[in-house]
Amino acid sequence: MFDSFGRHIEYLRVSVTDRCNYRCFYCMPDGHVPCASRDEVLNSGELTRLIGLFAALGVRRVRITGGEPLVRRDIHTIVAEVRQTPGIDDISLSTNGHLLDEQAAELRNAGLDRINVSLDSLIPDVFHTVTGHDALKRVLKGLDTAQVQGLGPVKVNTVVMKGVNDGEIGQFLDYCVPRGLELRFIETMPLNGNDVVRTRHYMPAEDILERVRTHCGTDLIPETTGRGAGPARYFRLGAGPGRVGVISAMSQHFCAACNRVRLTATGDLVLCLGHEDAVPLGRLMRDGASDRTLTQAILEGIARKPERHTFHDQPSAQPMSRLGG
Ligand code: SAM
Ligand code: SF4
């Protein structure tokens, strides 16, 4: 599928629930966001029907996200059904890692290829401040188990927040690089009407990279090959084997190369993280729309995918836990 700016859309992020067992303050600023009712959330068959239509239109990669996808009891069924979908050749999942230790093996058996774990602090108190939970140890255990189960390369996504965890950049490098965990530092984005992350805690990627340089005492060498189709820019840490990624949605956006759209847990097709425009595929499907009608609705949505986000002018009112990151 191509959008009206000639971008090849081949990646679908599916938020399978907007519920979460954590309360990361940058994601849920007042500790709460309204959730869809259980009836509104699509069941696994409905989700995989829609994913199948995207696959028929050329989507090859699916990321399962949330909210927290591992709180869904049928998460393994969803993974297994996506695995059976003709055309989908890569299935990954983003998690906060809280339930990963006990679920990694079953996810692998269901056909999951890779996992990303969000981890914003290696200091128990700071971890608690960010997530509202005392659970650092179990997330670290989950990371180990995911590696043992072959859900790699396991990526660690760290949202860097000035005054919260920016002092831990070196600690993250020391933890992740020797273990073969692929570390990516992420700039905060103003979602859910939350401008605090942009004003008080925002740290631009260039400052993050400067901290990396200072910690490693080496030049950072931009990788030009093997970058993948994602938003991260990767840098080698001098001549050694380590590398680090940065995702700079604010300071250096990557909208021109955007290859993705998002499906919410209620089946809304969201065309851009920074715009509220969505196609209500879930509602159409429940009203009895045929595959042909749904396919037409998807194509009409793709045709109006915005050129770029407008976070600098206007924070999005949408919660990230609905959009899936
Ligand atoms: N619960 C899972 C997790 O935390 O990985 C999946 C959903 S979460 C919404 C997906 C990603 O969005 C996480 O890596 C999280 O750190 C990131 N995220 C949430 N709010 C954000 C914000 N305001 N700015 C930047 N990243 C954000
Ligand atoms: Fe939950 Fe992920 Fe949002 Fe944290 S970032 S509150 S783990 S959905």
GROMACS .gro file of C-alpha atoms and ligand atoms in nm:
model
  360
    1MET     CA    1   0.000   0.000   0.000
    2PHE     CA    2   0.121   0.352  -0.077
    3ASP     CA    3  -0.014   0.671   0.077
    4SER     CA    4  -0.062   0.998  -0.106
    5PHE     CA    5   0.300   1.100  -0.029
    6GLY     CA    6   0.436   0.785  -0.191
    7ARG     CA    7   0.524   0.619   0.140
    8HIS     CA    8   0.511   0.241   0.142
    9ILE     CA    9   0.288   0.130   0.430
   10GLU     CA   10   0.384  -0.223   0.529
   11TYR     CA   11   0.385  -0.212   0.909
   12LEU     CA   12   0.083  -0.233   1.141
   13ARG     CA   13   0.094  -0.164   1.514
   14VAL     CA   14  -0.197  -0.327   1.690
   15SER     CA   15  -0.293  -0.212   2.038
   16VAL     CA   16  -0.475  -0.517   2.173
   17THR     CA   17  -0.588  -0.344   2.493
   18ASP     CA   18  -0.585   0.008   2.630
   19ARG     CA   19  -0.559  -0.125   2.986
   20CYS     CA   20  -0.232  -0.140   3.173
   21ASN     CA   21  -0.096  -0.270   3.500
   22TYR     CA   22   0.148   0.027   3.520
   23ARG     CA   23   0.087   0.399   3.548
   24CYS     CA   24   0.393   0.556   3.381
   25PHE     CA   25   0.350   0.925   3.453
   26TYR     CA   26   0.445   1.040   3.104
   27CYS     CA   27   0.191   0.800   2.949
   28MET     CA   28  -0.090   0.838   3.203
   29PRO     CA   29  -0.018   1.179   3.356
   30ASP     CA   30  -0.288   1.181   3.621
   31GLY     CA   31  -0.254   0.807   3.686
   32HIS     CA   32  -0.568   0.731   3.496
   33VAL     CA   33  -0.701   0.737   3.143
   34PRO     CA   34  -1.053   0.632   3.047
   35CYS     CA   35  -1.055   0.282   2.900
   36ALA     CA   36  -1.286   0.128   2.642
   37SER     CA   37  -1.546  -0.105   2.792
   38ARG     CA   38  -1.471  -0.477   2.762
   39ASP     CA   39  -1.753  -0.516   2.509
   40GLU     CA   40  -1.601  -0.255   2.282
   41VAL     CA   41  -1.261  -0.424   2.269
   42LEU     CA   42  -1.225  -0.653   1.968
   43ASN     CA   43  -1.192  -1.025   2.032
   44SER     CA   44  -0.904  -1.222   1.883
   45GLY     CA   45  -1.107  -1.336   1.582
   46GLU     CA   46  -1.212  -0.979   1.502
   47LEU     CA   47  -0.855  -0.853   1.539
   48THR     CA   48  -0.715  -1.121   1.313
   49ARG     CA   49  -0.985  -1.066   1.054
   50LEU     CA   50  -0.877  -0.700   1.027
   51ILE     CA   51  -0.506  -0.791   1.034
   52GLY     CA   52  -0.573  -1.035   0.748
   53LEU     CA   53  -0.721  -0.754   0.539
   54PHE     CA   54  -0.412  -0.539   0.602
   55ALA     CA   55  -0.191  -0.834   0.507
   56ALA     CA   56  -0.383  -0.874   0.181
   57LEU     CA   57  -0.302  -0.508   0.112
   58GLY     CA   58   0.071  -0.562   0.164
   59VAL     CA   59   0.134  -0.528   0.537
   60ARG     CA   60   0.418  -0.767   0.625
   61ARG     CA   61   0.506  -0.677   0.982
   62VAL     CA   62   0.283  -0.660   1.289
   63ARG     CA   63   0.373  -0.525   1.631
   64ILE     CA   64   0.140  -0.613   1.916
   65THR     CA   65   0.125  -0.342   2.177
   66GLY     CA   66  -0.115  -0.172   2.418
   67GLY     CA   67  -0.178  -0.062   2.697
   68GLU     CA   68  -0.002  -0.365   2.827
   69PRO     CA   69  -0.059  -0.654   2.585
   70LEU     CA   70   0.038  -0.921   2.839
   71VAL     CA   71  -0.260  -0.838   3.062
   72ARG     CA   72  -0.485  -0.981   2.791
   73ARG     CA   73  -0.560  -1.342   2.883
   74ASP     CA   74  -0.586  -1.449   2.518
   75ILE     CA   75  -0.261  -1.284   2.410
   76HIS     CA   76  -0.112  -1.620   2.306
   77THR     CA   77  -0.416  -1.695   2.091
   78ILE     CA   78  -0.380  -1.356   1.922
   79VAL     CA   79  -0.010  -1.419   1.852
   80ALA     CA   80  -0.084  -1.768   1.718
   81GLU     CA   81  -0.362  -1.639   1.491
   82VAL     CA   82  -0.144  -1.358   1.354
   83ARG     CA   83   0.126  -1.621   1.291
   84GLN     CA   84  -0.124  -1.812   1.075
   85THR     CA   85  -0.211  -1.503   0.871
   86PRO     CA   86  -0.081  -1.536   0.515
   87GLY     CA   87   0.158  -1.254   0.426
   88ILE     CA   88   0.267  -1.161   0.779
   89ASP     CA   89   0.631  -1.256   0.814
   90ASP     CA   90   0.736  -1.070   1.127
   91ILE     CA   91   0.553  -1.048   1.462
   92SER     CA   92   0.693  -0.848   1.748
   93LEU     CA   93   0.548  -0.728   2.078
   94SER     CA   94   0.608  -0.429   2.308
   95THR     CA   95   0.567  -0.482   2.681
   96ASN     CA   96   0.653  -0.324   3.014
   97GLY     CA   97   0.801  -0.664   3.107
   98HIS     CA   98   0.601  -0.711   3.427
   99LEU     CA   99   0.449  -1.043   3.315
  100LEU     CA  100   0.723  -1.142   3.074
  101ASP     CA  101   0.911  -1.394   3.285
  102GLU     CA  102   0.606  -1.621   3.314
  103GLN     CA  103   0.482  -1.566   2.958
  104ALA     CA  104   0.794  -1.559   2.740
  105ALA     CA  105   0.802  -1.933   2.663
  106GLU     CA  106   0.434  -1.949   2.572
  107LEU     CA  107   0.465  -1.640   2.351
  108ARG     CA  108   0.761  -1.795   2.172
  109ASN     CA  109   0.567  -2.119   2.122
  110ALA     CA  110   0.272  -1.923   1.986
  111GLY     CA  111   0.502  -1.786   1.715
  112LEU     CA  112   0.625  -1.450   1.843
  113ASP     CA  113   0.952  -1.345   1.677
  114ARG     CA  114   1.083  -1.058   1.887
  115ILE     CA  115   1.015  -0.850   2.192
  116ASN     CA  116   1.074  -0.488   2.301
  117VAL     CA  117   1.075  -0.409   2.671
  118SER     CA  118   1.016  -0.058   2.803
  119LEU     CA  119   1.244   0.013   3.096
  120ASP     CA  120   1.299   0.367   3.219
  121SER     CA  121   1.512   0.316   3.528
  122LEU     CA  122   1.760   0.070   3.677
  123ILE     CA  123   1.719   0.230   4.019
  124PRO     CA  124   1.430   0.075   4.218
  125ASP     CA  125   1.306   0.406   4.363
  126VAL     CA  126   1.309   0.584   4.028
  127PHE     CA  127   1.143   0.284   3.864
  128HIS     CA  128   0.868   0.320   4.123
  129THR     CA  129   0.838   0.695   4.065
  130VAL     CA  130   0.796   0.642   3.691
  131THR     CA  131   0.568   0.337   3.684
  132GLY     CA  132   0.395   0.345   4.021
  133HIS     CA  133   0.524  -0.009   4.093
  134ASP     CA  134   0.809  -0.172   4.284
  135ALA     CA  135   0.889  -0.421   4.015
  136LEU     CA  136   1.232  -0.354   3.870
  137LYS     CA  137   1.363  -0.700   3.962
  138ARG     CA  138   1.086  -0.887   3.787
  139VAL     CA  139   1.125  -0.678   3.471
  140LEU     CA  140   1.498  -0.756   3.465
  141LYS     CA  141   1.415  -1.125   3.511
  142GLY     CA  142   1.169  -1.099   3.222
  143LEU     CA  143   1.443  -0.953   3.003
  144ASP     CA  144   1.672  -1.248   3.082
  145THR     CA  145   1.397  -1.500   3.013
  146ALA     CA  146   1.307  -1.336   2.681
  147GLN     CA  147   1.669  -1.372   2.572
  148VAL     CA  148   1.685  -1.735   2.685
  149GLN     CA  149   1.362  -1.809   2.494
  150GLY     CA  150   1.510  -1.664   2.174
  151LEU     CA  151   1.281  -1.361   2.149
  152GLY     CA  152   1.572  -1.156   2.026
  153PRO     CA  153   1.732  -0.934   1.949
  154VAL     CA  154   1.561  -0.810   2.265
  155LYS     CA  155   1.530  -0.433   2.257
  156VAL     CA  156   1.519  -0.209   2.563
  157ASN     CA  157   1.330   0.116   2.507
  158THR     CA  158   1.414   0.392   2.752
  159VAL     CA  159   1.226   0.721   2.751
  160VAL     CA  160   1.482   0.976   2.870
  161MET     CA  161   1.340   1.238   3.104
  162LYS     CA  162   1.545   1.529   3.227
  163GLY     CA  163   1.554   1.538   3.606
  164VAL     CA  164   1.415   1.185   3.633
  165ASN     CA  165   1.645   0.931   3.464
  166ASP     CA  166   1.888   1.131   3.248
  167GLY     CA  167   2.160   1.055   3.505
  168GLU     CA  168   2.124   0.683   3.424
  169ILE     CA  169   2.227   0.692   3.059
  170GLY     CA  170   2.569   0.546   3.141
  171GLN     CA  171   2.418   0.284   3.371
  172PHE     CA  172   2.183   0.170   3.093
  173LEU     CA  173   2.476   0.135   2.852
  174ASP     CA  174   2.674  -0.066   3.109
  175TYR     CA  175   2.375  -0.292   3.171
  176CYS     CA  176   2.252  -0.349   2.817
  177VAL     CA  177   2.555  -0.352   2.587
  178PRO     CA  178   2.748  -0.642   2.750
  179ARG     CA  179   2.427  -0.849   2.768
  180GLY     CA  180   2.351  -0.805   2.399
  181LEU     CA  181   2.034  -0.607   2.472
  182GLU     CA  182   1.968  -0.352   2.199
  183LEU     CA  183   1.928  -0.019   2.377
  184ARG     CA  184   1.724   0.269   2.234
  185PHE     CA  185   1.681   0.605   2.401
  186ILE     CA  186   1.352   0.779   2.321
  187GLU     CA  187   1.258   1.147   2.336
  188THR     CA  188   0.939   1.227   2.524
  189MET     CA  189   0.639   1.319   2.312
  190PRO     CA  190   0.346   1.538   2.419
  191LEU     CA  191   0.053   1.296   2.414
  192ASN     CA  192  -0.265   1.272   2.619
  193GLY     CA  193  -0.261   1.650   2.639
  194ASN     CA  194   0.055   1.610   2.850
  195ASP     CA  195   0.284   1.897   2.770
  196VAL     CA  196   0.484   1.854   3.091
  197VAL     CA  197   0.700   1.589   2.932
  198ARG     CA  198   0.788   1.836   2.658
  199THR     CA  199   0.851   2.137   2.876
  200ARG     CA  200   0.998   2.008   3.203
  201HIS     CA  201   1.138   1.665   3.120
  202TYR     CA  202   1.216   1.679   2.750
  203MET     CA  203   1.574   1.599   2.654
  204PRO     CA  204   1.672   1.623   2.287
  205ALA     CA  205   1.845   1.330   2.120
  206GLU     CA  206   2.163   1.533   2.061
  207ASP     CA  207   2.200   1.586   2.438
  208ILE     CA  208   2.135   1.218   2.498
  209LEU     CA  209   2.404   1.125   2.245
  210GLU     CA  210   2.648   1.369   2.407
  211ARG     CA  211   2.598   1.188   2.739
  212VAL     CA  212   2.662   0.856   2.562
  213ARG     CA  213   2.982   0.993   2.407
  214THR     CA  214   3.108   1.121   2.740
  215HIS     CA  215   3.026   0.796   2.918
  216CYS     CA  216   3.191   0.574   2.658
  217GLY     CA  217   3.483   0.812   2.595
  218THR     CA  218   3.461   0.735   2.228
  219ASP     CA  219   3.322   0.867   1.903
  220LEU     CA  220   2.977   0.754   1.796
  221ILE     CA  221   2.976   0.621   1.443
  222PRO     CA  222   2.640   0.654   1.264
  223GLU     CA  223   2.529   0.327   1.111
  224THR     CA  224   2.431   0.362   0.751
  225THR     CA  225   2.349  -0.002   0.687
  226GLY     CA  226   2.123  -0.239   0.877
  227ARG     CA  227   1.923   0.053   1.007
  228GLY     CA  228   1.599  -0.132   0.949
  229ALA     CA  229   1.271   0.028   0.860
  230GLY     CA  230   1.211   0.173   1.206
  231PRO     CA  231   1.241   0.524   1.342
  232ALA     CA  232   1.565   0.468   1.538
  233ARG     CA  233   1.901   0.607   1.429
  234TYR     CA  234   2.179   0.374   1.539
  235PHE     CA  235   2.535   0.456   1.639
  236ARG     CA  236   2.829   0.224   1.698
  237LEU     CA  237   3.017   0.287   2.020
  238GLY     CA  238   3.367   0.340   1.876
  239ALA     CA  239   3.535   0.032   1.729
  240GLY     CA  240   3.373  -0.213   1.973
  241PRO     CA  241   3.070  -0.436   1.912
  242GLY     CA  242   2.818  -0.219   2.101
  243ARG     CA  243   2.563   0.012   1.952
  244VAL     CA  244   2.288   0.240   2.071
  245GLY     CA  245   1.975   0.378   1.905
  246VAL     CA  246   1.793   0.707   1.948
  247ILE     CA  247   1.434   0.783   1.854
  248SER     CA  248   1.399   1.155   1.808
  249ALA     CA  249   1.036   1.210   1.718
  250MET     CA  250   1.056   1.573   1.830
  251SER     CA  251   1.402   1.708   1.748
  252GLN     CA  252   1.448   1.522   1.418
  253HIS     CA  253   1.124   1.367   1.308
  254PHE     CA  254   1.118   1.077   1.067
  255CYS     CA  255   0.773   1.131   0.916
  256ALA     CA  256   0.905   1.131   0.557
  257ALA     CA  257   1.003   0.766   0.601
  258CYS     CA  258   0.692   0.664   0.797
  259ASN     CA  259   0.584   0.314   0.697
  260ARG     CA  260   0.318   0.245   0.958
  261VAL     CA  261  -0.040   0.283   1.070
  262ARG     CA  262  -0.204   0.183   1.397
  263LEU     CA  263  -0.508  -0.018   1.497
  264THR     CA  264  -0.659   0.045   1.840
  265ALA     CA  265  -0.817  -0.221   2.061
  266THR     CA  266  -1.163  -0.111   1.947
  267GLY     CA  267  -1.061  -0.130   1.581
  268ASP     CA  268  -0.999   0.236   1.497
  269LEU     CA  269  -0.740   0.273   1.222
  270VAL     CA  270  -0.520   0.563   1.339
  271LEU     CA  271  -0.324   0.715   1.055
  272CYS     CA  272  -0.065   0.916   1.251
  273LEU     CA  273   0.041   0.924   1.617
  274GLY     CA  274   0.001   1.301   1.620
  275HIS     CA  275  -0.344   1.331   1.459
  276GLU     CA  276  -0.683   1.223   1.582
  277ASP     CA  277  -0.825   1.128   1.243
  278ALA     CA  278  -0.922   0.758   1.247
  279VAL     CA  279  -1.129   0.512   1.046
  280PRO     CA  280  -1.374   0.317   1.269
  281LEU     CA  281  -1.305  -0.027   1.119
  282GLY     CA  282  -1.422  -0.203   1.437
  283ARG     CA  283  -1.760  -0.033   1.427
  284LEU     CA  284  -1.800  -0.096   1.054
  285MET     CA  285  -1.713  -0.463   1.104
  286ARG     CA  286  -1.964  -0.503   1.388
  287ASP     CA  287  -2.228  -0.333   1.173
  288GLY     CA  288  -2.180  -0.619   0.928
  289ALA     CA  289  -1.942  -0.468   0.670
  290SER     CA  290  -1.802  -0.713   0.417
  291ASP     CA  291  -1.428  -0.766   0.366
  292ARG     CA  292  -1.459  -0.561   0.049
  293THR     CA  293  -1.616  -0.265   0.230
  294LEU     CA  294  -1.357  -0.283   0.507
  295THR     CA  295  -1.073  -0.298   0.254
  296GLN     CA  296  -1.214   0.009   0.081
  297ALA     CA  297  -1.232   0.190   0.416
  298ILE     CA  298  -0.867   0.101   0.488
  299LEU     CA  299  -0.755   0.233   0.149
  300GLU     CA  300  -0.950   0.555   0.195
  301GLY     CA  301  -0.783   0.602   0.533
  302ILE     CA  302  -0.433   0.537   0.395
  303ALA     CA  303  -0.500   0.794   0.122
  304ARG     CA  304  -0.552   1.063   0.386
  305LYS     CA  305  -0.257   0.973   0.611
  306PRO     CA  306  -0.108   1.310   0.715
  307GLU     CA  307   0.232   1.414   0.590
  308ARG     CA  308   0.375   1.462   0.940
  309HIS     CA  309   0.293   1.501   1.306
  310THR     CA  310   0.230   1.848   1.448
  311PHE     CA  311   0.341   1.791   1.807
  312HIS     CA  312   0.538   2.115   1.810
  313ASP     CA  313   0.225   2.319   1.754
  314GLN     CA  314  -0.021   2.107   1.943
  315PRO     CA  315   0.015   1.816   2.187
  316SER     CA  316  -0.210   1.525   2.095
  317ALA     CA  317  -0.511   1.469   2.320
  318GLN     CA  318  -0.490   1.095   2.257
  319PRO     CA  319  -0.346   0.871   2.529
  320MET     CA  320  -0.043   0.667   2.421
  321SER     CA  321  -0.196   0.367   2.599
  322ARG     CA  322  -0.474   0.377   2.338
  323LEU     CA  323  -0.244   0.434   2.041
  324GLY     CA  324   0.018   0.176   2.134
  325GLY     CA  325   0.334   0.387   2.103
  326SAM     N1  326   0.288  -0.112   2.778
  326SAM     C1  327   0.381  -0.140   2.674
  326SAM     C2  328   0.514  -0.072   2.700
  326SAM     O1  329   0.522   0.009   2.790
  326SAM     O2  330   0.608  -0.104   2.625
  326SAM     C3  331   0.334  -0.105   2.535
  326SAM     C4  332   0.257   0.024   2.517
  326SAM     S1  333   0.348   0.174   2.551
  326SAM     C5  334   0.224   0.295   2.519
  326SAM     C6  335   0.457   0.182   2.410
  326SAM     C7  336   0.574   0.275   2.424
  326SAM     O3  337   0.527   0.409   2.427
  326SAM     C8  338   0.658   0.256   2.549
  326SAM     O4  339   0.793   0.233   2.512
  326SAM     C9  340   0.645   0.386   2.622
  326SAM     O5  341   0.762   0.420   2.691
  326SAM    C10  342   0.617   0.481   2.507
  326SAM     N2  343   0.553   0.607   2.548
  326SAM    C11  344   0.437   0.625   2.616
  326SAM     N3  345   0.410   0.756   2.634
  326SAM    C12  346   0.512   0.823   2.576
  326SAM    C13  347   0.543   0.962   2.561
  326SAM     N4  348   0.465   1.058   2.608
  326SAM     N5  349   0.658   0.995   2.496
  326SAM    C14  350   0.740   0.899   2.446
  326SAM     N6  351   0.715   0.766   2.456
  326SAM    C15  352   0.604   0.729   2.521
  327SF4    FE1  353   0.148   0.113   3.062
  327SF4    FE2  354   0.329   0.113   2.866
  327SF4    FE3  355   0.187   0.336   2.924
  327SF4    FE4  356   0.370   0.252   3.098
  327SF4     S1  357   0.409   0.320   2.885
  327SF4     S2  358   0.158   0.316   3.149
  327SF4     S3  359   0.359   0.035   3.075
  327SF4     S4  360   0.106   0.147   2.842
   0.00000   0.00000   0.00000
